[in-house]
Short mmCIF file of C-alpha atoms and ligand atoms in Angstrom, two decimals:
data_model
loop_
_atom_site.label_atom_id
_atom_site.label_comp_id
_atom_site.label_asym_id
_atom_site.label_seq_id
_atom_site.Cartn_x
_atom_site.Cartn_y
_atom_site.Cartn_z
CA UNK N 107 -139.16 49.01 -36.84
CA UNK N 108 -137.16 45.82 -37.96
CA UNK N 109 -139.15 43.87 -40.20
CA UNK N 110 -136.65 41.30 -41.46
CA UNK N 111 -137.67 38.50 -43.68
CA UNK N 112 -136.39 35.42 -45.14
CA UNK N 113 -136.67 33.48 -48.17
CA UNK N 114 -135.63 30.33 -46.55
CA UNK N 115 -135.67 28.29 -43.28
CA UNK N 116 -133.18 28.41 -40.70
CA UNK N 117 -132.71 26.71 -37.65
CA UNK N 118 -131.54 29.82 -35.18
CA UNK N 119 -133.75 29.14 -31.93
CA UNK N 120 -135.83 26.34 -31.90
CA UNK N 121 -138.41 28.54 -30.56
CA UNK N 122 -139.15 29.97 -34.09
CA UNK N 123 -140.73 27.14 -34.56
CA UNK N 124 -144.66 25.31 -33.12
CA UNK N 125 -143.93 22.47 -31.31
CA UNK N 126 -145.68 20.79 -33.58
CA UNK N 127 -142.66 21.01 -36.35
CA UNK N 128 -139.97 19.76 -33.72
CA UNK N 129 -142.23 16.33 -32.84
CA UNK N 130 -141.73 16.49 -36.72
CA UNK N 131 -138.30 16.71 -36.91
CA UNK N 132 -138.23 14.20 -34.65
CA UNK N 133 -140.53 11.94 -35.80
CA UNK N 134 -138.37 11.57 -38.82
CA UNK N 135 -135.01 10.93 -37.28
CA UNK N 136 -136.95 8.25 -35.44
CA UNK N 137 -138.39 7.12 -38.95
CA UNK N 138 -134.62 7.59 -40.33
CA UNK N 139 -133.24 6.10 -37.45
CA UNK N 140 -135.51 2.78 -38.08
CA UNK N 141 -135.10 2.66 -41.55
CA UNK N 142 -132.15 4.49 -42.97
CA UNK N 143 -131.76 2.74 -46.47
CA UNK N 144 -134.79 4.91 -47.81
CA UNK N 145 -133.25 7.91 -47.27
CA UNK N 146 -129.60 6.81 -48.25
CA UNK N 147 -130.45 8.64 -51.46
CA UNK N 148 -132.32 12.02 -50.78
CA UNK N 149 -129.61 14.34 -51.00
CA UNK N 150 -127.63 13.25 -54.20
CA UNK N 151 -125.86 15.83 -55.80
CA UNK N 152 -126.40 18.72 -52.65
CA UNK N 153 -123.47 20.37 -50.68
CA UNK N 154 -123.65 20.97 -47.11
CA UNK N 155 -121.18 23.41 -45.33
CA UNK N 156 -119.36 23.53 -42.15
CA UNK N 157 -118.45 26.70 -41.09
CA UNK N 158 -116.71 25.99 -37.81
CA UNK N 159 -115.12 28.81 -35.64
CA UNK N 160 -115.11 26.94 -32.54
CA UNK N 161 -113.71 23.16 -31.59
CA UNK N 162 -116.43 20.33 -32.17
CA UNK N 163 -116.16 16.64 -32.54
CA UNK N 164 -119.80 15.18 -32.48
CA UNK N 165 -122.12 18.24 -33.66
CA UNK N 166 -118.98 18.58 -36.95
CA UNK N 167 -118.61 14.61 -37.86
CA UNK N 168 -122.56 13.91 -37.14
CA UNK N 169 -123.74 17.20 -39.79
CA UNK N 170 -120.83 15.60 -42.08
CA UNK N 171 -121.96 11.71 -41.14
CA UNK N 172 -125.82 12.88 -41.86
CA UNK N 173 -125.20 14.36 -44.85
CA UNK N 174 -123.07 11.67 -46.68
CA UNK N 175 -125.69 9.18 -45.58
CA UNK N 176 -128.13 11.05 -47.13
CA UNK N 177 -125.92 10.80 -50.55
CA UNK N 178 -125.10 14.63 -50.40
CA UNK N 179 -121.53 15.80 -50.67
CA UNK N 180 -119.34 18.38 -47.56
CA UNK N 181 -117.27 21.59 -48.24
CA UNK N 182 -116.09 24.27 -45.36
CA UNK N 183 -113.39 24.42 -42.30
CA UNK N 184 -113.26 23.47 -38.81
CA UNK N 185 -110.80 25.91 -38.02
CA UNK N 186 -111.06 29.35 -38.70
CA UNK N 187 -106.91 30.11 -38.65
CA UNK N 188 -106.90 28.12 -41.97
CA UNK N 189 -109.59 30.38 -43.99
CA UNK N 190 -109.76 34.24 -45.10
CA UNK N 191 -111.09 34.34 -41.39
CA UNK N 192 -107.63 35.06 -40.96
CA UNK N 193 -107.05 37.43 -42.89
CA UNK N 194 -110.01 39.60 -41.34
CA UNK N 195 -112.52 38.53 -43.03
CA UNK N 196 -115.85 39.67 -41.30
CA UNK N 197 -119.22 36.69 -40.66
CA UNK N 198 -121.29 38.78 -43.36
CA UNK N 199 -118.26 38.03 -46.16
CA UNK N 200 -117.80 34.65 -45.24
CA UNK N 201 -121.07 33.32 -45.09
CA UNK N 202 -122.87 35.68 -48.50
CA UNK N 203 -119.29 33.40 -50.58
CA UNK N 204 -119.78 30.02 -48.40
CA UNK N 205 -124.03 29.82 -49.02
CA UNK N 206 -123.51 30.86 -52.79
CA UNK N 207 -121.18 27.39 -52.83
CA UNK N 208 -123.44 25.26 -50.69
CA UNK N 209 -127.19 24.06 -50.11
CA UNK N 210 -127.28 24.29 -46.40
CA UNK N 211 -124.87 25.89 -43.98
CA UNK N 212 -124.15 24.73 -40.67
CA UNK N 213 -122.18 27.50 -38.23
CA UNK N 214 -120.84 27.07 -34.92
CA UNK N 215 -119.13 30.40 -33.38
CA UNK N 216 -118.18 31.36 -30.03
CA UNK N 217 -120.31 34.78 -29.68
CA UNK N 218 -124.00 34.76 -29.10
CA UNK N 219 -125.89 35.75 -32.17
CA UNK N 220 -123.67 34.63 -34.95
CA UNK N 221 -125.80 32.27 -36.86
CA UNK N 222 -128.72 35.03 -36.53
CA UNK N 223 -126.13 37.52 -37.89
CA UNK N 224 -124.90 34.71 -41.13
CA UNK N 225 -128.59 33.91 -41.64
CA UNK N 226 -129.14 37.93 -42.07
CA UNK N 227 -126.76 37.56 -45.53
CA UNK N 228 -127.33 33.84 -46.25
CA UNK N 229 -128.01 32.97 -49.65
CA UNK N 230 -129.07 29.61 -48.13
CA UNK N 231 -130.83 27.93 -45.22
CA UNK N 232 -128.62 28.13 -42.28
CA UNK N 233 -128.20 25.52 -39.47
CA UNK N 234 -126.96 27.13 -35.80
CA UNK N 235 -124.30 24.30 -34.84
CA UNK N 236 -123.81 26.36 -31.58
CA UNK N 237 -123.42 30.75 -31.06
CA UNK N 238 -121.00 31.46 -27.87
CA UNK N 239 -122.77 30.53 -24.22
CA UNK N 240 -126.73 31.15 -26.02
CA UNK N 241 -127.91 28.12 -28.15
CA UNK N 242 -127.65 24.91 -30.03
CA UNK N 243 -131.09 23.65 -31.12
CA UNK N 244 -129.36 20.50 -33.18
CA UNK N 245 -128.28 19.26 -29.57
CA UNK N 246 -131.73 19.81 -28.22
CA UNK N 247 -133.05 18.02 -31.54
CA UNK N 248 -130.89 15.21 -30.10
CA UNK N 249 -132.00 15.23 -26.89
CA UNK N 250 -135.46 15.45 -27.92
CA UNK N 251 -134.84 12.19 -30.32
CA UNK N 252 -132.77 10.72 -27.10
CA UNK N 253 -135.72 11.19 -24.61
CA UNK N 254 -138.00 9.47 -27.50
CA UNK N 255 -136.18 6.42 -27.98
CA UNK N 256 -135.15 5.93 -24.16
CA UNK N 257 -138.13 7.22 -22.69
CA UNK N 258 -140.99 6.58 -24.67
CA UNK N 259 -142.29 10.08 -24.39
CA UNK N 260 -141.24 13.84 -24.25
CA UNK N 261 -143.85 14.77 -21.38
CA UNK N 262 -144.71 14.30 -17.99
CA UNK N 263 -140.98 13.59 -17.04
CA UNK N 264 -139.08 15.37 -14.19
CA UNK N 265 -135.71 16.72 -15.62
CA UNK N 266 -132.47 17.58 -13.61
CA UNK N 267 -130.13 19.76 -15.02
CA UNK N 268 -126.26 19.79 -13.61
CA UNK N 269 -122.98 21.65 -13.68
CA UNK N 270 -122.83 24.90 -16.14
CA UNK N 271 -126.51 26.41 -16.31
CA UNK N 272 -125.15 30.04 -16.70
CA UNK N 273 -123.01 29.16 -20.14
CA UNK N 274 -124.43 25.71 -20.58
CA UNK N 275 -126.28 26.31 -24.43
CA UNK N 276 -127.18 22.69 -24.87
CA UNK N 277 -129.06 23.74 -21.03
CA UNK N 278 -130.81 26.89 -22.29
CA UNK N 279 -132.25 25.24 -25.41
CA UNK N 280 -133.41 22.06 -23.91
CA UNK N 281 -135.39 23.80 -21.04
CA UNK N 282 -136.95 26.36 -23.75
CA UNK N 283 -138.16 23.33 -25.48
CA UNK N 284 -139.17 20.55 -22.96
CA UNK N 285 -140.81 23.47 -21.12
CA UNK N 286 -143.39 23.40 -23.71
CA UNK N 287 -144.39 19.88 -23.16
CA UNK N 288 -147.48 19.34 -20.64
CA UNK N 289 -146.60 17.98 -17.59
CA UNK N 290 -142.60 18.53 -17.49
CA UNK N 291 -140.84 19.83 -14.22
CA UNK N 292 -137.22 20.95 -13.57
CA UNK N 293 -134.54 20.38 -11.13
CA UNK N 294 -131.53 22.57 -11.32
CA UNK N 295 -128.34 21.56 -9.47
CA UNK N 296 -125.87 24.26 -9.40
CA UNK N 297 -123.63 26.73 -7.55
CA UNK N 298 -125.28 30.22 -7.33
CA UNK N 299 -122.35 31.38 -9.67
CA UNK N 300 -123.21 28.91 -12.59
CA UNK N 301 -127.07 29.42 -12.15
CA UNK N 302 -129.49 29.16 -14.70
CA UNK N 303 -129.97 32.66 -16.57
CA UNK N 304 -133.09 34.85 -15.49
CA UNK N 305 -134.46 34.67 -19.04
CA UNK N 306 -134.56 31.20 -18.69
CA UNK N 307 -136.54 31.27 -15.50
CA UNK N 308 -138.55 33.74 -16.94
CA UNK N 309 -139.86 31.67 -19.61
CA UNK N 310 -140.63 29.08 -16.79
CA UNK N 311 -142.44 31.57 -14.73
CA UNK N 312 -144.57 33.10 -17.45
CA UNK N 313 -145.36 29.46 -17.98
CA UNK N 314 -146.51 28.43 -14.59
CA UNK N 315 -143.96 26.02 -15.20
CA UNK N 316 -142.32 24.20 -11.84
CA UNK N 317 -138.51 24.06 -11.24
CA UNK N 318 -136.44 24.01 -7.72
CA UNK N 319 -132.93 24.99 -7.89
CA UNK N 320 -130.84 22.46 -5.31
CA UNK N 321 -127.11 22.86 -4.63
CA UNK N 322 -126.77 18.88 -4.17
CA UNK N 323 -126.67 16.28 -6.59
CA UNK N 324 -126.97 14.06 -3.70
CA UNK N 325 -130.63 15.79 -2.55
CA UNK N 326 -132.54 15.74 -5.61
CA UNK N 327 -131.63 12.23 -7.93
CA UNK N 328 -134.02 10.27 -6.40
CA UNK N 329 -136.74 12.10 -7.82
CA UNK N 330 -135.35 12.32 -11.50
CA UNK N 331 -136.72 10.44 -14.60
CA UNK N 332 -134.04 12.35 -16.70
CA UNK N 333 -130.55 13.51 -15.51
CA UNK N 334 -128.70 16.02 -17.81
CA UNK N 335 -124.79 16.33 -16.50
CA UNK N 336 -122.58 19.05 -18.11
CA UNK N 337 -119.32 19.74 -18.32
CA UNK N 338 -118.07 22.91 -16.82
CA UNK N 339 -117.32 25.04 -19.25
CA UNK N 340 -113.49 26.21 -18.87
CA UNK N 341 -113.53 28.30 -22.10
CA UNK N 342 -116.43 30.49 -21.01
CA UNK N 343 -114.68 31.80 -17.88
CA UNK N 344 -113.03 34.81 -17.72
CA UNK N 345 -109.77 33.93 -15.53
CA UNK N 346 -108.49 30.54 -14.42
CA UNK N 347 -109.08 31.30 -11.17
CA UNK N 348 -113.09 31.90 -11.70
CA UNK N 349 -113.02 28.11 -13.24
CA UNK N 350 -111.06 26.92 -11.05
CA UNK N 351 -113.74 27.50 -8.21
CA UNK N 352 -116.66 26.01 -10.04
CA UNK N 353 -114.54 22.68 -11.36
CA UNK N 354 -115.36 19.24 -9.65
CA UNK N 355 -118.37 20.41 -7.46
CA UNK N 356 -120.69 18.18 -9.56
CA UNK N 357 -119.63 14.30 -9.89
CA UNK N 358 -121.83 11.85 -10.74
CA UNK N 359 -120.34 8.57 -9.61
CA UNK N 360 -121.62 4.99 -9.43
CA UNK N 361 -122.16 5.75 -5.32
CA UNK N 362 -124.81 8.91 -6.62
CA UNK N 363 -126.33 6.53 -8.99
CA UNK N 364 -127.79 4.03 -6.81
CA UNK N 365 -129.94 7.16 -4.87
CA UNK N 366 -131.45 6.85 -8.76
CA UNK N 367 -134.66 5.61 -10.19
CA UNK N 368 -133.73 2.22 -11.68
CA UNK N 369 -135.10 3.67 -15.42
CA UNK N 370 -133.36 7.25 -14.85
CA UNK N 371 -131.88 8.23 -18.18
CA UNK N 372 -128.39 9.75 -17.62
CA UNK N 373 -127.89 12.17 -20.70
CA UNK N 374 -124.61 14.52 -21.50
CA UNK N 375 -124.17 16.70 -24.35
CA UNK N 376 -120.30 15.85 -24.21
CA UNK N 377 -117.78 15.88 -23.80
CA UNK N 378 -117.10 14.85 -20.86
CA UNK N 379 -114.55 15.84 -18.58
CA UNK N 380 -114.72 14.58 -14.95
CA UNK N 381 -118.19 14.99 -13.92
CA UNK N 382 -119.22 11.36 -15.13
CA UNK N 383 -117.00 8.85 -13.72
CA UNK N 384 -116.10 6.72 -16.17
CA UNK N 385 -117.47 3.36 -14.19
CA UNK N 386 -121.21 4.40 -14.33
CA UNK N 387 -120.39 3.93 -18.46
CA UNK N 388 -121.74 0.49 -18.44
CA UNK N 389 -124.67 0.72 -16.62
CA UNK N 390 -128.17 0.53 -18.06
CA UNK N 391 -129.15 3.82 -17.63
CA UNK N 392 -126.00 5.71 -18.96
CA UNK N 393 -127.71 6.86 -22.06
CA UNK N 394 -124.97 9.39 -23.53
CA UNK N 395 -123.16 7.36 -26.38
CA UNK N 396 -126.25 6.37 -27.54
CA UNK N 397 -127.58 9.98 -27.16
CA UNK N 398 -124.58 11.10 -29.85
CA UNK N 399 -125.38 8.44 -32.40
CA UNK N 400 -129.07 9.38 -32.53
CA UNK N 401 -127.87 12.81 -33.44
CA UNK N 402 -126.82 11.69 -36.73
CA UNK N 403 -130.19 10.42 -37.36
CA UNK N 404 -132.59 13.79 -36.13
CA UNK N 405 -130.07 15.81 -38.26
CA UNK N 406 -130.66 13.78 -41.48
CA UNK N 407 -134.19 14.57 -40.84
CA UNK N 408 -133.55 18.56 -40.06
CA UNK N 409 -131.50 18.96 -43.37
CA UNK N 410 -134.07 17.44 -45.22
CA UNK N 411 -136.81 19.18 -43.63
CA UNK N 412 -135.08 22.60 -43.95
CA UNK N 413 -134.06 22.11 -47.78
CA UNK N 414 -137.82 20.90 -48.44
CA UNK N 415 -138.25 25.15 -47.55
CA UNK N 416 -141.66 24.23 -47.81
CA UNK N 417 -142.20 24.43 -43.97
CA UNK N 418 -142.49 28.02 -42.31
CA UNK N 419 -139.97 31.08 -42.29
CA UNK N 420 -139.84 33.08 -39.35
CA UNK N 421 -138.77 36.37 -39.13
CA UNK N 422 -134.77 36.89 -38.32
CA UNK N 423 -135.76 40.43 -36.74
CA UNK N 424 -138.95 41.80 -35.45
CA UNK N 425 -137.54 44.40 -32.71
CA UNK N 426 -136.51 48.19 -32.93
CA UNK N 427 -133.20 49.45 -34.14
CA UNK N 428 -131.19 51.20 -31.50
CA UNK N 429 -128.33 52.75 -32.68
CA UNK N 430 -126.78 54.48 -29.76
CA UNK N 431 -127.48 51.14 -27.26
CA UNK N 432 -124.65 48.25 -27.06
CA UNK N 433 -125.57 45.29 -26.12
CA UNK N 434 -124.49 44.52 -22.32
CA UNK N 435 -123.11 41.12 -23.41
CA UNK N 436 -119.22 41.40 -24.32
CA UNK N 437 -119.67 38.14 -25.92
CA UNK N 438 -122.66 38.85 -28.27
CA UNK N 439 -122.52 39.22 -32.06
CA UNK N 440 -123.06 42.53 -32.45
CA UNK N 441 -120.12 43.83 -30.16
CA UNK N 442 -117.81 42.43 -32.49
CA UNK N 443 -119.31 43.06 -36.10
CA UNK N 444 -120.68 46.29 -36.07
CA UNK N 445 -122.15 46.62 -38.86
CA UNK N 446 -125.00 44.60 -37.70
CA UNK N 447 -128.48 46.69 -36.65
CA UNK N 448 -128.55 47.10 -32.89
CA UNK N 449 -132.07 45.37 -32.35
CA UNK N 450 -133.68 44.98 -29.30
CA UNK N 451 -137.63 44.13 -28.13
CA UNK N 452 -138.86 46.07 -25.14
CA UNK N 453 -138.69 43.72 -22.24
CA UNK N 454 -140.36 46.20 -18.77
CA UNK N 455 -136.96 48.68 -17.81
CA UNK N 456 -134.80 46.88 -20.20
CA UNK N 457 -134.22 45.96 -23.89
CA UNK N 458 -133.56 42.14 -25.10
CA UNK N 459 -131.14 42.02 -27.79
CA UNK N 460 -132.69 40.14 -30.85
CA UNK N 461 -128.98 38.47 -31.42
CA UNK N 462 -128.17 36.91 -27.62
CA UNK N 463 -131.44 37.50 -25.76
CA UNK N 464 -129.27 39.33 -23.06
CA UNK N 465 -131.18 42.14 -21.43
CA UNK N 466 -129.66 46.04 -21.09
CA UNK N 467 -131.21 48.29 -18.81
CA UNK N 468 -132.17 51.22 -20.73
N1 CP E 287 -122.37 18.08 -27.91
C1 CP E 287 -121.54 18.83 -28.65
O1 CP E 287 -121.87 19.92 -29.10
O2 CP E 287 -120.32 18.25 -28.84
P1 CP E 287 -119.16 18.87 -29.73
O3 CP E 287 -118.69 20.13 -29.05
O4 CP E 287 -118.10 17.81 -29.79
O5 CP E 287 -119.75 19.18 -31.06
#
């Protein structure tokens, strides 16, 4: 039986966390957000590091922006091909050096599981900026901090969802966590190729939670109090041709709009590609620039919660180690570094691998 423990707090899944310590988090950013001269010291004389295997603009320069406005200081790379990474130097390496260096590590990778996998060998508290097609809780902190400021509330709101649900991360997280506010519904607008993953749902039915799934933008805006567009994800296919299918079926144009509630708020995780059109940027309830500046703010407040490592530590593995079962997910973690445990949880006929939350049928 895994039993692994941790001296300090990450941020893996939101979900290791009450809800209660996310309206925290947020809280803050909105505090920070409000008055950010009071915290323009906090961090003097910390390091913060970006270990960045995969392309980012805003979740890189917002960690960086955060932590210079908090008076802290920035080491690491934002592209792998200029580190030891190249040399064949494995995640466990890399991150035991990097967290001896820094205060706080922040990790974006393209397989499912890494930051679970870093935090395993982390000599300090590490940040997931983003593992493969699975998570990235900082974006949902966003969001979160987004739907605060532009809404007023994070409850009793009906949320579409559009464009990638299958690989869509910023998707996954954000219906884990507004699924745990009263009084939220969901609307997800997708092709069934790009659907939104069973364990997804799955939370939502053990929930009593309601969603519809609707394959037109055009049938389901009017109801909306939230819209969440996405881009379609061209690096998590596996052949042009696949992508090629699934590109341009969701637009949201100025024409869409005006099905909308007058006070939707139109969010995007960016970037954007072509499925906002570029003339509904000036009206009132295009709330995505906005949405990327607040993320600066909610992730002051998240590095200064997690370095406080005063608030709770969950558990990094609580499964059973299977040696002779590989995960069924080519892009998960533990397919590529194998020295990590195989850990799964029993989940009916199949296992659910502690790393990417895929299920294997056992
Ligand atoms: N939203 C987001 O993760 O953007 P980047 O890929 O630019 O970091």
């Amino acid at each position: 039986m895994n039993d692994v423990k941790t001296e300090y707090s990450h941020l893996i899944d939101l979900n290791d966390y009450p809800v209660e310590w996310w309206e925290q988090v947020v809280n803050l950013g909105k505090e920070i957000y409000e008055n950010p001269e009071k915290y323009a010291h906090k961090l003097d004389g910390k390091i913060l590091a970006t270990l960045f295997y995969e392309p980012s603009t805003r979740t890189q320069m917002s960690f960086q922006t955060a932590m210079l406005r908090l008076g802290g200081t920035l080491i690491g790379f934002d592209n792998p091909s200029t580190s030891s990474v190249a040399k064949g130097e494995n995640l466990k390496d890399t991150t035991k050096v990097v967290s001896s260096y820094a205060d706080v590590l922040v990790i974006r990778h393209p397989l499912a599981g890494a930051a679970k996998a870093a935090a395993l060998t982390s000599d300090c508290p590490i940040i997931n900026a983003g593992d493969g097609g699975h998570l990235h809780p900082t974006q949902t902190l966003t969001d979160m901090l987004t739907l605060k400021l532009e809404k007023g509330r994070l409850n009793d709101l009906t949320i579409g969802l559009c464009g990638d649900l299958k690989f869509g991360r910023t998707v996954h997280s954000l219906v884990k966590a507004m699924s745990c506010f009263s009084g939220n519904k969901f609307v997800f607008f997708s092709t069934p190729e790009l659907r939104i993953p069973s364990y997804v749902r799955d939370i939502l039915d053990a929930g009593g939670i309601e969603y519809e799934e609707i394959d037109a933008l055009e049938k389901g805006i009017d109801k909306l109090d939230v819209l969440y567009m996405t881009r379609i994800q061209r690096e998590r296919f596996a052949s042009e041709e696949e992508y090629s299918a699934q590109k341009d079926i969701y637009v949201l144009d100025r024409h869409k709009l005006m099905r909308s509630k007058p006070d939707l708020a139109v969010l995007h995780p960016l970037p954007r590609v072509d499925e906002i059109t570029v003339d509904v940027d000036g009206d009132s309830r295009a709330c995505y620039f906005k949405q990327a500046r607040y993320g600066v703010f909610v992730r002051m407040a998240l590095i200064l919660t997690l370095l406080e490592n005063d608030c709770c530590k969950p558990k990094l593995l609580s499964g059973k180690e299977y040696n002779n079962v590989k995960c069924s997910n080519d892009k998960c973690i533990t397919n590529c570094e194998h020295y990590l445990p195989k850990s799964f949880k029993g989940f009916g006929d199949n296992l659910e691998c502690e790393f990417c939350n895929e299920r294997t049928l056992l």
